[in-house]
Coordinates of C-alpha atoms in Angstrom, one line a residue:
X1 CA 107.6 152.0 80.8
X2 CA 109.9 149.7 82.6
X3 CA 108.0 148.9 85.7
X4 CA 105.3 147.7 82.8
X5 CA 107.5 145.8 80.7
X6 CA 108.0 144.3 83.5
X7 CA 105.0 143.4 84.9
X8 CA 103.8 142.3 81.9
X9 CA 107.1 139.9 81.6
X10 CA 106.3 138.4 84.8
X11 CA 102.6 137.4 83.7
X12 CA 103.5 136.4 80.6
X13 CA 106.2 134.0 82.4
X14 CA 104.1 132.8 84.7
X15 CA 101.1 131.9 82.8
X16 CA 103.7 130.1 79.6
X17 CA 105.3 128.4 83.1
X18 CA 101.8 126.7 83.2
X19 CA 101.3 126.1 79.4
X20 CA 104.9 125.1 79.0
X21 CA 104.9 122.4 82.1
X22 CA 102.1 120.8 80.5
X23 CA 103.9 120.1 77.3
X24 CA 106.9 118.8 79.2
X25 CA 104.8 116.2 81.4
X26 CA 102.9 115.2 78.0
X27 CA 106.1 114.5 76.7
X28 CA 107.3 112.5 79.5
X29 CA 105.2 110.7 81.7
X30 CA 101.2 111.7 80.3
X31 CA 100.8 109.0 78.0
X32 CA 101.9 105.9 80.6
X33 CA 99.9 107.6 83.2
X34 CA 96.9 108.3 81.9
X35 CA 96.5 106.3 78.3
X36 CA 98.2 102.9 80.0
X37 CA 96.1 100.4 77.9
X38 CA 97.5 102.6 74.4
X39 CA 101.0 101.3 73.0
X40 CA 103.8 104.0 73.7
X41 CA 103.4 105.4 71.0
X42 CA 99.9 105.5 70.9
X43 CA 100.0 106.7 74.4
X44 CA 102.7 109.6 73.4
X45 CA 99.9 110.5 70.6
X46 CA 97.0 110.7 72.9
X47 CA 99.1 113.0 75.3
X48 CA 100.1 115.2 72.8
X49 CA 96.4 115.4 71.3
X50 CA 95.1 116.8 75.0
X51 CA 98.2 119.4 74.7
X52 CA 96.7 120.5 71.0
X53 CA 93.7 120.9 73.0
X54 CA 94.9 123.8 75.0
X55 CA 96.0 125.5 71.2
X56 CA 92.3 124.9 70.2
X57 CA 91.1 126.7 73.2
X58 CA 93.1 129.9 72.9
X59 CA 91.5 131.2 69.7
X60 CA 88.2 130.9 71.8
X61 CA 90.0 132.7 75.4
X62 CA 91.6 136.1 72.7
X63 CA 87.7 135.8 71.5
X64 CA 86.6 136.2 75.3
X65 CA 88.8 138.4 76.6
X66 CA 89.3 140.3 73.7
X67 CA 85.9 141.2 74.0
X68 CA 86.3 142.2 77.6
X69 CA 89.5 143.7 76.5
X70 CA 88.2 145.6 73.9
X71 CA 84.8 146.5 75.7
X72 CA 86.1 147.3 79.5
X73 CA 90.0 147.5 79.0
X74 CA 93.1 145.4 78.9
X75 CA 93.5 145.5 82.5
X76 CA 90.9 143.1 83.3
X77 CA 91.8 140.9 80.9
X78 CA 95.2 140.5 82.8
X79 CA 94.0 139.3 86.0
X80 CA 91.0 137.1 85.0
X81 CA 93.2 135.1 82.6
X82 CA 96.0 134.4 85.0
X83 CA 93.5 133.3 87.7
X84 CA 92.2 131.0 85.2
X85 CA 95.0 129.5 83.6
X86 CA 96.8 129.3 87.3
X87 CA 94.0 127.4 88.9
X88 CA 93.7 125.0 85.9
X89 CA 97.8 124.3 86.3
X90 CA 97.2 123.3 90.1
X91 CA 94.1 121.5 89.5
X92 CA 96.2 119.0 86.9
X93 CA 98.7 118.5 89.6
X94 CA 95.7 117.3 92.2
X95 CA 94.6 115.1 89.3
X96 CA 94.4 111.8 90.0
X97 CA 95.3 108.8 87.1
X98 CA 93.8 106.5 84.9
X99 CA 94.8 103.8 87.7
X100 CA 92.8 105.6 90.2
X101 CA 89.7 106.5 88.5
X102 CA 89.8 105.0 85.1
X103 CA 89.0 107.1 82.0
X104 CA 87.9 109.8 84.3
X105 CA 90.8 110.9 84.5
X106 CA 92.1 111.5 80.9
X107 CA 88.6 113.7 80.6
X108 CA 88.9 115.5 83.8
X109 CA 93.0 116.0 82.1
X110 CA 91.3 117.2 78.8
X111 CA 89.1 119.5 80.8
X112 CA 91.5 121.3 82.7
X113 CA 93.9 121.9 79.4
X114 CA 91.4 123.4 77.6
X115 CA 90.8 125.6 80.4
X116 CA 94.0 126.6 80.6
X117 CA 94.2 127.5 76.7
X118 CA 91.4 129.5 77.1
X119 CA 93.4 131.4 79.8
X120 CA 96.4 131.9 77.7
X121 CA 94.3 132.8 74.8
X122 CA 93.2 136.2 76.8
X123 CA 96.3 136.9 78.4
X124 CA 98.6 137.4 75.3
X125 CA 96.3 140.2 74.0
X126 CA 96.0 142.0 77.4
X127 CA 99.9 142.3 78.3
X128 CA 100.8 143.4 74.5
X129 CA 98.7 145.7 73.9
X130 CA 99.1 147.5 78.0
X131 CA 102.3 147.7 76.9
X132 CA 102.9 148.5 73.0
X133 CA 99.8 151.4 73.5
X134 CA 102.3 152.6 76.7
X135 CA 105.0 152.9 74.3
X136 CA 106.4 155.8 72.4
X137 CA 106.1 155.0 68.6
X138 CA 109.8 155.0 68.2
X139 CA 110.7 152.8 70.6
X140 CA 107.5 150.5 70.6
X141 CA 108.4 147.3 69.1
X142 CA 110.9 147.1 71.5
X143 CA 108.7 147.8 74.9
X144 CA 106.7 145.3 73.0
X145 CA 108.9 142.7 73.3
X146 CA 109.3 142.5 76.7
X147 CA 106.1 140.0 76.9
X148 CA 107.6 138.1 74.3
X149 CA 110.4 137.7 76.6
X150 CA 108.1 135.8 79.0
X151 CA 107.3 133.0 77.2
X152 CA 111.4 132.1 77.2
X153 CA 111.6 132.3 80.9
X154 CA 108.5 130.3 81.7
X155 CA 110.0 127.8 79.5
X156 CA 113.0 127.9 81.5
X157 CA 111.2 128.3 84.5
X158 CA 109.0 125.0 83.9
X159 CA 111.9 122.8 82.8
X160 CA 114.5 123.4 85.2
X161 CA 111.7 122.5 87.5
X162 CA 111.6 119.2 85.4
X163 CA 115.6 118.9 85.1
X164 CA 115.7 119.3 88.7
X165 CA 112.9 116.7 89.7
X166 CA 114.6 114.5 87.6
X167 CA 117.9 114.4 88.6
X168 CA 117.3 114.4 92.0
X169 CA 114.4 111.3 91.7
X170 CA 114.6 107.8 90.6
X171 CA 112.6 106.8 87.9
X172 CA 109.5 105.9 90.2
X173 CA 109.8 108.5 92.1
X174 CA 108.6 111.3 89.6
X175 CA 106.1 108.8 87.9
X176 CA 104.5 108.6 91.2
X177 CA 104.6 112.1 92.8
X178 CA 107.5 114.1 91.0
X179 CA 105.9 115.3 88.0
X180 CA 103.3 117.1 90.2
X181 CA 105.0 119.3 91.8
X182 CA 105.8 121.8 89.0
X183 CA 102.1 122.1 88.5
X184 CA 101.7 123.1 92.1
X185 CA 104.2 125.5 91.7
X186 CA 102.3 127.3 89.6
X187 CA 99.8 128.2 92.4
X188 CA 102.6 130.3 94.2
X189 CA 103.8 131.7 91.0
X190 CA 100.1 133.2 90.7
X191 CA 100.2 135.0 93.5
X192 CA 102.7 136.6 92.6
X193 CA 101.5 137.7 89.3
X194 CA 98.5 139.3 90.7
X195 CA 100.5 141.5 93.4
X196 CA 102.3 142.5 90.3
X197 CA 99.6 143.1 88.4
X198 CA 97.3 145.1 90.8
X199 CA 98.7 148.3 90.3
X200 CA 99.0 148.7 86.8
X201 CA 97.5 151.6 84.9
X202 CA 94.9 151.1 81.6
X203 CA 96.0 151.9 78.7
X204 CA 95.9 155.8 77.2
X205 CA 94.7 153.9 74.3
X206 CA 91.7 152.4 75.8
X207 CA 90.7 155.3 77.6
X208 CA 90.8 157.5 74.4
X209 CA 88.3 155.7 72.4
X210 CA 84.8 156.9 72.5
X211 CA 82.9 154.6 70.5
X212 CA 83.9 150.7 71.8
X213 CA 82.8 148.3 69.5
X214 CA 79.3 146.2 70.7
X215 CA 80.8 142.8 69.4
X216 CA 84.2 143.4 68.5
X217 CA 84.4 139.8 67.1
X218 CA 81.8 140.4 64.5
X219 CA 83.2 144.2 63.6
X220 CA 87.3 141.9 62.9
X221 CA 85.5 139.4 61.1
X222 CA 83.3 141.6 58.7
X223 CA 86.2 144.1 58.2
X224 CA 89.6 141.9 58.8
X225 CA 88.7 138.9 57.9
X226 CA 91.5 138.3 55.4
X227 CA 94.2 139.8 57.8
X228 CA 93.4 137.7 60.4
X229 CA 94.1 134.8 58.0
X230 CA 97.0 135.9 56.8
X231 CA 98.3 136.7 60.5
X232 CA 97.5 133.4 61.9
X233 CA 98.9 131.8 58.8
X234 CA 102.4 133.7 59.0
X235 CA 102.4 133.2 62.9
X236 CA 102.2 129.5 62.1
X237 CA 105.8 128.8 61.5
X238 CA 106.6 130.2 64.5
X239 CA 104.5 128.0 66.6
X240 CA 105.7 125.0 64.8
X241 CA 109.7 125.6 65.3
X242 CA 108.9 126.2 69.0
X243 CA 107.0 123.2 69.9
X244 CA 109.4 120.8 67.6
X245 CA 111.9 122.1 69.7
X246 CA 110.5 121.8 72.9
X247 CA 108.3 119.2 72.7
X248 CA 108.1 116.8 70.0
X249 CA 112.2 116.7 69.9
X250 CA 112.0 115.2 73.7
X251 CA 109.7 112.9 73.5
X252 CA 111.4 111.8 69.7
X253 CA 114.9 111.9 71.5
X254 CA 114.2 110.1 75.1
X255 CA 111.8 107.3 73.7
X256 CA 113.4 106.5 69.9
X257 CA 117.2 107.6 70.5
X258 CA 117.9 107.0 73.9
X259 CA 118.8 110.4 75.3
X260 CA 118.9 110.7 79.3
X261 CA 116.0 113.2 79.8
X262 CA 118.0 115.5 82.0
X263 CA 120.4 115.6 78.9
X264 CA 117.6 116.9 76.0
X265 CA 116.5 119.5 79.0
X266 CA 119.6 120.9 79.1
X267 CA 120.3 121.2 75.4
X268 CA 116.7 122.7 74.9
X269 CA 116.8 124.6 77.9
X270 CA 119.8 126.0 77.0
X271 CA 118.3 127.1 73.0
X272 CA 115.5 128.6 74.4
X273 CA 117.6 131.0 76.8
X274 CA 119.6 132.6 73.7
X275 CA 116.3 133.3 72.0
X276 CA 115.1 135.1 75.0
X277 CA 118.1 137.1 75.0
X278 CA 117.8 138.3 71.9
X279 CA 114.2 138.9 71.9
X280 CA 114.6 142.6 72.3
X281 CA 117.1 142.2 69.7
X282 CA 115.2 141.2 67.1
X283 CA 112.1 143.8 67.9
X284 CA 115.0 146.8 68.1
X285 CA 115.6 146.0 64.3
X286 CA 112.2 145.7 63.6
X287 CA 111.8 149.1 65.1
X288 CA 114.6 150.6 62.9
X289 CA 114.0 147.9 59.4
X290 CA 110.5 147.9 60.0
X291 CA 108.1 144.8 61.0
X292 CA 107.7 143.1 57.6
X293 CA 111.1 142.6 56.5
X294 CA 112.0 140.5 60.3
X295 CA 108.9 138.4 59.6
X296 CA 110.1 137.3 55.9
X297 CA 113.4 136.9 57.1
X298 CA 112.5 134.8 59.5
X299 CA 110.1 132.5 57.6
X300 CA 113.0 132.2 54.9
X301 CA 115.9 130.9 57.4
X302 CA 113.1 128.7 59.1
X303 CA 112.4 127.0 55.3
X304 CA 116.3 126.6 55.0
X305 CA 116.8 125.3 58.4
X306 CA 114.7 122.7 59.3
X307 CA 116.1 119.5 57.3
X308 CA 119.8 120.3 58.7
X309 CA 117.7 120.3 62.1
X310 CA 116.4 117.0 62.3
X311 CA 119.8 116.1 60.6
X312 CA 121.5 117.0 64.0
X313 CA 118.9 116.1 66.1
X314 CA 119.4 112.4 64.8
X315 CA 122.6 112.3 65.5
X316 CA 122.0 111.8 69.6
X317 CA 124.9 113.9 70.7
X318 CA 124.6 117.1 72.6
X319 CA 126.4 120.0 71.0
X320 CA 125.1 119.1 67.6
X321 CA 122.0 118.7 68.7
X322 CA 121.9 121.8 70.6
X323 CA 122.9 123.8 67.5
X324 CA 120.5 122.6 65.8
X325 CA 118.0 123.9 68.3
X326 CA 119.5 127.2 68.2
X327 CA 119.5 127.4 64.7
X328 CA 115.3 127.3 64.4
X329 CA 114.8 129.1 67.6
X330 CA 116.9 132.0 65.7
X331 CA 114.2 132.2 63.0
X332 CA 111.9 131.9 65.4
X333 CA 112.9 134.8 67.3
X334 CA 113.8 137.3 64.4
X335 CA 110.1 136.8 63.5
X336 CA 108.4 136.9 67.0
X337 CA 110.6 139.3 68.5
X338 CA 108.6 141.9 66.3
X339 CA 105.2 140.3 65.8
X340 CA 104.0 142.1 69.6
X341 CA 103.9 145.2 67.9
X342 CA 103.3 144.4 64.3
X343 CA 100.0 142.9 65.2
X344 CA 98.4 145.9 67.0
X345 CA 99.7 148.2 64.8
X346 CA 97.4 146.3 62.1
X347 CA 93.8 147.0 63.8
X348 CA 92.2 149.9 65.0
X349 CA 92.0 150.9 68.6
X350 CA 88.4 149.9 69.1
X351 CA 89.0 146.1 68.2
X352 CA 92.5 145.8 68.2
X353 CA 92.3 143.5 71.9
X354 CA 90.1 141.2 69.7
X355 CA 91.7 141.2 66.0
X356 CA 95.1 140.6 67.2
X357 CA 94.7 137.9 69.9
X358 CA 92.3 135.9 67.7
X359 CA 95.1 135.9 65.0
X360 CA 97.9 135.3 67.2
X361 CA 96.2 132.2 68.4
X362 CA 95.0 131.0 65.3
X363 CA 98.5 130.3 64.2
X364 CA 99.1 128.6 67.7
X365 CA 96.3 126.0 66.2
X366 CA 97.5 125.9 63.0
X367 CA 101.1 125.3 63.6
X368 CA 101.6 124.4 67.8
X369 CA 98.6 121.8 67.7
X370 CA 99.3 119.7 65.6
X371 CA 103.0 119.6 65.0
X372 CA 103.6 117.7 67.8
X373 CA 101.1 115.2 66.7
X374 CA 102.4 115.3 63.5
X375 CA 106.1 115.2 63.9
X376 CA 105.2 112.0 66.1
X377 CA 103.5 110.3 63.2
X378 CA 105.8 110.8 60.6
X379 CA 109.0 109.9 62.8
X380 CA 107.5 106.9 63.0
X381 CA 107.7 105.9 59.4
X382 CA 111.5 107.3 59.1
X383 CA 114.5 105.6 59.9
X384 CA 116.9 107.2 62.0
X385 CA 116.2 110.4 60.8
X386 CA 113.1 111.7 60.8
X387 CA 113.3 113.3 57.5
X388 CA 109.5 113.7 56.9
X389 CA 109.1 115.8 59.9
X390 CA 112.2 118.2 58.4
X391 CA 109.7 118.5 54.7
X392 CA 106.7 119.0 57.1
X393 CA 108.3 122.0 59.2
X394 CA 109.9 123.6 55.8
X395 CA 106.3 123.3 54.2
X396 CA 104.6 125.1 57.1
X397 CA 107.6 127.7 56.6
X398 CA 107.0 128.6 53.3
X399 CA 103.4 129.0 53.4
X400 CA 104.2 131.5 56.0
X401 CA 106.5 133.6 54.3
X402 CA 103.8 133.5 51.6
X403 CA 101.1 135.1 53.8
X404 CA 103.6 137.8 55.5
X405 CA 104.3 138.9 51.9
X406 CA 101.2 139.5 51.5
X407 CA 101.0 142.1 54.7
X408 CA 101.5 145.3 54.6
X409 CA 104.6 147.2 56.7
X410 CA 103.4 149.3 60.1
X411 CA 106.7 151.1 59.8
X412 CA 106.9 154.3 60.0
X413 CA 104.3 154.4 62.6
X414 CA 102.8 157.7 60.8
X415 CA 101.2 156.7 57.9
X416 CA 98.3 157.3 55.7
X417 CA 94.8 158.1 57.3
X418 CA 93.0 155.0 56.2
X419 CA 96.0 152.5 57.7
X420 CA 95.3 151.1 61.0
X421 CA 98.0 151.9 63.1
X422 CA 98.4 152.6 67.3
X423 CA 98.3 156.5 66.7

């Protein structure tokens, strides 16, 4: 078990490095680069709509490689997606811009996110469920987490790539060539995630099942329909702290308040390690409260947080605004810390690679897509603070709380014969 909660941390690291990088160059230096005839803020918009592109993509990648997933075995699905999303990451950083080519380059940019949403889309599914159908029941949620870990350090990894870059480069200096290099990076950082993934074992899981499902798409949609709704809707809150945080929040703070860039790095940066910390945290509980009660808890502090949020963020200064940071990437966590093995342990076996990928990244479109976009909008018609976006982000929060009550709990793993859970 450790050697493949670890494995499947590094992936998971390493392909959210490349998702993650993306969001941070959208909020920087995108728009000028590739939209220059767009105002800045029309610029800012366009950049963030080619990052919801890459959320719109993933439902389609689980729906790809959960089929192979769920058809040949969540190996496969490990190794294809992180060549995928990898070469996609380098190929941005090759990219030339809107001054070189003219609007081919905002398409060929648009291109090569979607590709690497479709990547990401796959490789969720594949690491979870290698390692929550390794797990012993007892102890599964937190194994589990362990790929929820990875998207914390790729965060990390892909910003203090950023923070670095930009304290060590003048202003010209990573417009013109600086803000590639963290997408080349990502080339080496493949590499490495195959070596670690070529010796991993299928899952027990997998190999038990005799019947595989012929289109597992069609068998989640004719029989879970409704929970992959509700999933995807209770997910959505999640994905809508998270990229507030780390993405509208920069561009918001750096272009409307003034705040250095290497200062709202930090302050992020610094948020998103305490959530990873206390990841495995938040799935122990889960394993000994059960699943449900994390995910409601969650959604509630989310609702009560997110107007004292902006609140701080407005303000300019670092400690506040780094508290309130902290604050929503706490209900984040206590909700995603357990979601790794909450979702499997809602679908059966045979198109469980499929069901719980597809609603993972549903929520990622329904609440990571467009927030960004969004936030943007309606910080625009605020003053100072951006009070709208604070009523968006509690609205998205209650509506999630409203579909996790309507789930059932997974725990105790050992339940009645007609609930679909791991055993």
């Amino acid at each position: 078990m450790p050697r493949l909660a670890a494995a499947s941390l590094a992936g998971t690291a390493i392909e959210f490095y490349d998702f993650f990088v993306y969001g941070t160059a959208a909020a920087l230096v995108l728009g000028p680069l590739f939209f220059p005839t767009f105002s800045p803020l029309a610029g800012t918009l366009a950049a963030f709509a080619t990052f919801g592109v890459g959320f719109v993509a993933r439902p389609l990648g689980s729906v790809l490689f959960g089929h192979v997933g769920d058809r040949r075995g969540r190996r496969p699905v490990l190794v294809v997606s992180l060549l995928l999303t990898g070469a996609s990451t380098v190929a941005v950083g090759c990219l030339p811009t809107y001054g070189s080519i003219g609007v081919t380059a905002p398409l060929l940019l648009l291109a090569l996110r979607f590709l690497q949403g479709l990547g990401l889309g796959g490789e969720w599914g594949g690491a979870v469920l290698l390692t929550a159908e390794h797990a012993p029941a007892e102890r599964r949620g937190l194994w589990s987490s362990f790929p929820q870990v990875g998207p914390a350090v790729g965060f990390v990894l892909a910003n203090g790539v950023v923070l670095v870059l930009s304290a060590t480069l003048t202003e010209t200096q990573f417009a013109e060539w600086g803000w590639r290099v963290p997408f080349w990076a990502a080339g080496v950082l493949a590499v490495l995630g195959l070596w670690l993934r070529s010796s991993l074992p299928e899952s027990p899981r997998f190999l038990e099942i005799g019947d595989h499902a012929r289109v597992p798409l069609a068998e989640v949609l004719r029989d879970h329909g409704r929970l992959v709704l509700l999933t995807a809707g209770g997910l959505a809150v999640g994905y809508a702290i998270f990229y507030a945080v780390t993405t509208w929040s920069l561009a918001y703070a750096t272009e409307r308040l003034g705040v250095s860039r290497t200062v709202m790095l930090a302050c992020i940066m610094g948020a998103v390690v305490v959530k990873g910390a206390l990841t495995p945290v938040a799935a122990m509980l889960g394993d000994r409260f059960g699943r449900r009660p994390l995910c409601l808890v969650g959604c509630a502090a989310a609702a009560l947080w997110m107007l004292p949020m902006v609140a701080l963020l407005a303000t300019g200064a670092p400690l506040p605004m780094f508290l309130g940071f902290l604050g929503a990437l706490l209900a984040f966590v206590t909700m995603f810390g357990v979601v790794a093995a909450y979702l499997p342990e809602l679908y059966e076996p045979r198109i469980r690679c499929t069901g719980a990928a597809v609603g993972y990244n549903l929520g990622g479109v329904l609440g990571g897509a467009l927030t960004p976009i969004v936030a943007t909008a309606l910080a625009e018609r605020s003053g100072r603070v951006p009070w709208g976006v604070g009523v968006y982000l509690t609205g998205i929060a209650l509506v999630s709380l409203g579909c996790f009550a309507l789930l059932p709990e997974t725990r105790p793993v050992r339940m009645a014969a007609a609930q679909p859970v791991l055993e």
